[in-house]
Tab-separated table of C-alpha atoms in Angstrom:
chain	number	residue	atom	x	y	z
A	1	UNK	CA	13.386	-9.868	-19.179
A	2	UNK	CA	13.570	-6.889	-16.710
A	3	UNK	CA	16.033	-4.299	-17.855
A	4	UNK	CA	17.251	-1.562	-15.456
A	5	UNK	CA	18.542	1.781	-15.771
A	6	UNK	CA	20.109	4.652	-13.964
A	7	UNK	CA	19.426	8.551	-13.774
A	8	UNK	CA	17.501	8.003	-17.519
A	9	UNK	CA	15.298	10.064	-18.769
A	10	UNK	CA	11.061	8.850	-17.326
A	11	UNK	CA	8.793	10.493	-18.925
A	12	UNK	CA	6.055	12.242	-16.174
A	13	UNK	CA	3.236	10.470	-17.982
A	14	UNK	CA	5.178	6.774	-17.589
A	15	UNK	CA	5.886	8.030	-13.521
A	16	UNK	CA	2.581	8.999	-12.936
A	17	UNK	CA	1.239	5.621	-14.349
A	18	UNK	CA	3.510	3.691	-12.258
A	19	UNK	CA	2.657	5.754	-9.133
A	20	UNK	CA	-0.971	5.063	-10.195
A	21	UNK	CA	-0.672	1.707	-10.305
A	22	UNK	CA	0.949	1.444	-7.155
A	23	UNK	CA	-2.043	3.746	-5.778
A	24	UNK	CA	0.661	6.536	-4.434
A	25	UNK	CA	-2.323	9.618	-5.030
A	26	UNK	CA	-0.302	11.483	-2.306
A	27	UNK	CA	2.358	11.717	-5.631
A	28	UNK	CA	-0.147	11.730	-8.344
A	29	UNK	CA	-2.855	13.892	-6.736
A	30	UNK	CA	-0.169	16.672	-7.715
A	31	UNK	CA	0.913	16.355	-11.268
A	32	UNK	CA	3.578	19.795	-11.078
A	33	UNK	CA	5.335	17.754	-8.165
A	34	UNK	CA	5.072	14.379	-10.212
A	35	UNK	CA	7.435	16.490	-13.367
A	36	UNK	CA	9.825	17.174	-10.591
A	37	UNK	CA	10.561	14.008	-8.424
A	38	UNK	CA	13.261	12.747	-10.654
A	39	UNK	CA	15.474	16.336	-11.263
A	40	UNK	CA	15.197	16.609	-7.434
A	41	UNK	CA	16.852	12.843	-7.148
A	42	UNK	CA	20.487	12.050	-6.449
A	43	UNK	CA	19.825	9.293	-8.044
A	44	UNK	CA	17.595	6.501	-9.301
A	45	UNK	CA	16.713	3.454	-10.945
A	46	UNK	CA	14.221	2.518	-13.176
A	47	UNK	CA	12.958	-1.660	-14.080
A	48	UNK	CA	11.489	-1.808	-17.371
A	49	UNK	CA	9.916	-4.466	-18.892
A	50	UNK	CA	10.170	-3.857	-22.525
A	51	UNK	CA	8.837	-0.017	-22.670
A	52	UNK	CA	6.539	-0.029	-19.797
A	53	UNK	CA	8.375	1.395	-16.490
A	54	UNK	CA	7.598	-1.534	-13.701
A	55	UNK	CA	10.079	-0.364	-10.787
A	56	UNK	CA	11.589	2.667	-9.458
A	57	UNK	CA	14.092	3.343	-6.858
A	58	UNK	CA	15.300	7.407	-6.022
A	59	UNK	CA	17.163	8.825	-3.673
A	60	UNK	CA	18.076	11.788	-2.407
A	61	UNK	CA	21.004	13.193	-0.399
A	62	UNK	CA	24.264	14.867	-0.015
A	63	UNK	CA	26.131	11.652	-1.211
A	64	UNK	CA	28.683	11.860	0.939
A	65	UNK	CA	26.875	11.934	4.399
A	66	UNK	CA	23.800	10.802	4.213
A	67	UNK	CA	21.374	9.293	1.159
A	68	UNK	CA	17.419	9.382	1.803
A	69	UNK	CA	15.652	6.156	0.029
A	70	UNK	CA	12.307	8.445	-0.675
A	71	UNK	CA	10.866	5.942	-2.981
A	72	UNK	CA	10.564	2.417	-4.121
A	73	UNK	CA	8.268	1.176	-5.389
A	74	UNK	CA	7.138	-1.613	-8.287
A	75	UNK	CA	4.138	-2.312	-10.086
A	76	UNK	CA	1.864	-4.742	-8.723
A	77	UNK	CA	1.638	-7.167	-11.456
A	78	UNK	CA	5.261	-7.478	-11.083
A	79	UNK	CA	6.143	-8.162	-7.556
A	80	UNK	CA	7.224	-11.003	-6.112
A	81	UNK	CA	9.721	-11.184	-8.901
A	82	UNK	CA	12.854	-9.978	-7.101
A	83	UNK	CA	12.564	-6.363	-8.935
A	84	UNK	CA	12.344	-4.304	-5.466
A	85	UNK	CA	15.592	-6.526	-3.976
A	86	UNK	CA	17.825	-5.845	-7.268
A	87	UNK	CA	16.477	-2.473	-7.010
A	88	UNK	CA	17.159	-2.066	-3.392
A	89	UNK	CA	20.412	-3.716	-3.879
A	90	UNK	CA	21.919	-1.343	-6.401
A	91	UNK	CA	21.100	1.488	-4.278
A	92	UNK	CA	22.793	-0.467	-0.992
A	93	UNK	CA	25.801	-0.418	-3.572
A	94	UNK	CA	25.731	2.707	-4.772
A	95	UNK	CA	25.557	4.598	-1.653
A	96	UNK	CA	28.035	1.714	0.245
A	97	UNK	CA	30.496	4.613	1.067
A	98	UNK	CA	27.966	6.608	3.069
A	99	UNK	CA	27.442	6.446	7.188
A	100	UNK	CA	23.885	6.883	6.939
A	101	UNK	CA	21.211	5.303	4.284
A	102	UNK	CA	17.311	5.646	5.458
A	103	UNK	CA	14.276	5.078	4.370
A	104	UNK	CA	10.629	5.684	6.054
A	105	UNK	CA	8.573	2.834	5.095
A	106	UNK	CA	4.691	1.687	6.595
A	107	UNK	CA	4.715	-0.419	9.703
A	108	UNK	CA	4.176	-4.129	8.534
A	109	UNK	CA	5.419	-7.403	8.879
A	110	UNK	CA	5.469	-8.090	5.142
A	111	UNK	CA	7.417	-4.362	4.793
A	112	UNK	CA	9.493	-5.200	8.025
A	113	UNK	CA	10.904	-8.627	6.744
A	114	UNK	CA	11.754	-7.292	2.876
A	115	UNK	CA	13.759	-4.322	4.381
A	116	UNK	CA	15.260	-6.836	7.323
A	117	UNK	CA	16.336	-9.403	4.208
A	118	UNK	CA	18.738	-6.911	2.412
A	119	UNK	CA	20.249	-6.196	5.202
A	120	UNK	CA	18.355	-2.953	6.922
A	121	UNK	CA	17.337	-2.654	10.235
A	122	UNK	CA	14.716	-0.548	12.305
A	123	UNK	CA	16.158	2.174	14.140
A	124	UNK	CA	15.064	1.801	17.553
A	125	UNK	CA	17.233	-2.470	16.840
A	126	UNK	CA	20.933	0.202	16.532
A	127	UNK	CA	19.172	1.864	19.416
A	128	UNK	CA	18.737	5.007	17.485
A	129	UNK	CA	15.530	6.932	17.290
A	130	UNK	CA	13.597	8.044	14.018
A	131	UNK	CA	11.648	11.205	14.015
A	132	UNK	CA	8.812	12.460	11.257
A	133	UNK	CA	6.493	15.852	10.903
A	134	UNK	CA	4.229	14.434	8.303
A	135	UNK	CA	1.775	17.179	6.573
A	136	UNK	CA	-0.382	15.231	4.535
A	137	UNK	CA	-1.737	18.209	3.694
A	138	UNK	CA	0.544	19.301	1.266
């Protein structure tokens, strides 16, 4: 049974694993940004399936005007199990009071539909526009 958590303490050993798994090196390829990602959250939530972390959602924000989904993401041998919708779901909830909830996600069908199917939408469908300086340099 999958038990969640909020804002608890991940150790950067059990982060960096699941951001291995996932294959996130852009995180991992950095291990002094890796022991900050969670102090730097709003907040998060962790899946756990006994003592091994399988999920993470964090955000970050103001809380009041706007809240940033920067990650989700769950471990491979786990998805398809509803873990990214409950987790996606509790943030929908938690941030309900604010205007503005985002997220910048890869440009797929499969992607497209999950976000669509808890209730997101692309922002060029609320004819808004979206843009991005990505450094993948740093």
């Amino acid at each position: 049974m999958i038990q969640y958590l909020e804002n608890n303490t991940i150790s950067t050993g059990a982060l960096t694993a699941l951001y291995d798994r996932v294959g996130w090196t852009g995180y991992t390829d950095h291990p002094g940004k890796m022991a900050k990602l969670l102090g730097g959250s709003l907040w998060y939530r962790s899946a756990y399936d006994g003592d091994r972390l399988v999920g993470l959602i964090r955000v970050v924000g103001d809380d009041c005007s706007i809240a940033y989904i920067q990650d989700i993401l769950v471990d491979p041998d786990y998805q398809r199990q509803g873990i990214g919708t409950a987790l996606i779901r509790a943030a929908l909830a938690r941030f309900a009071s604010i205007r503005q909830i985002v997220l910048v996600t890869d440009d797929s069908a499969k992607t497209k539909a999950f976000y669509e199917s808890v209730g997101m939408a692309c922002a060029a469908d609320v004819n808004c526009l979206c843009f991005l300086r990505f450094n993948s340099a740093v």
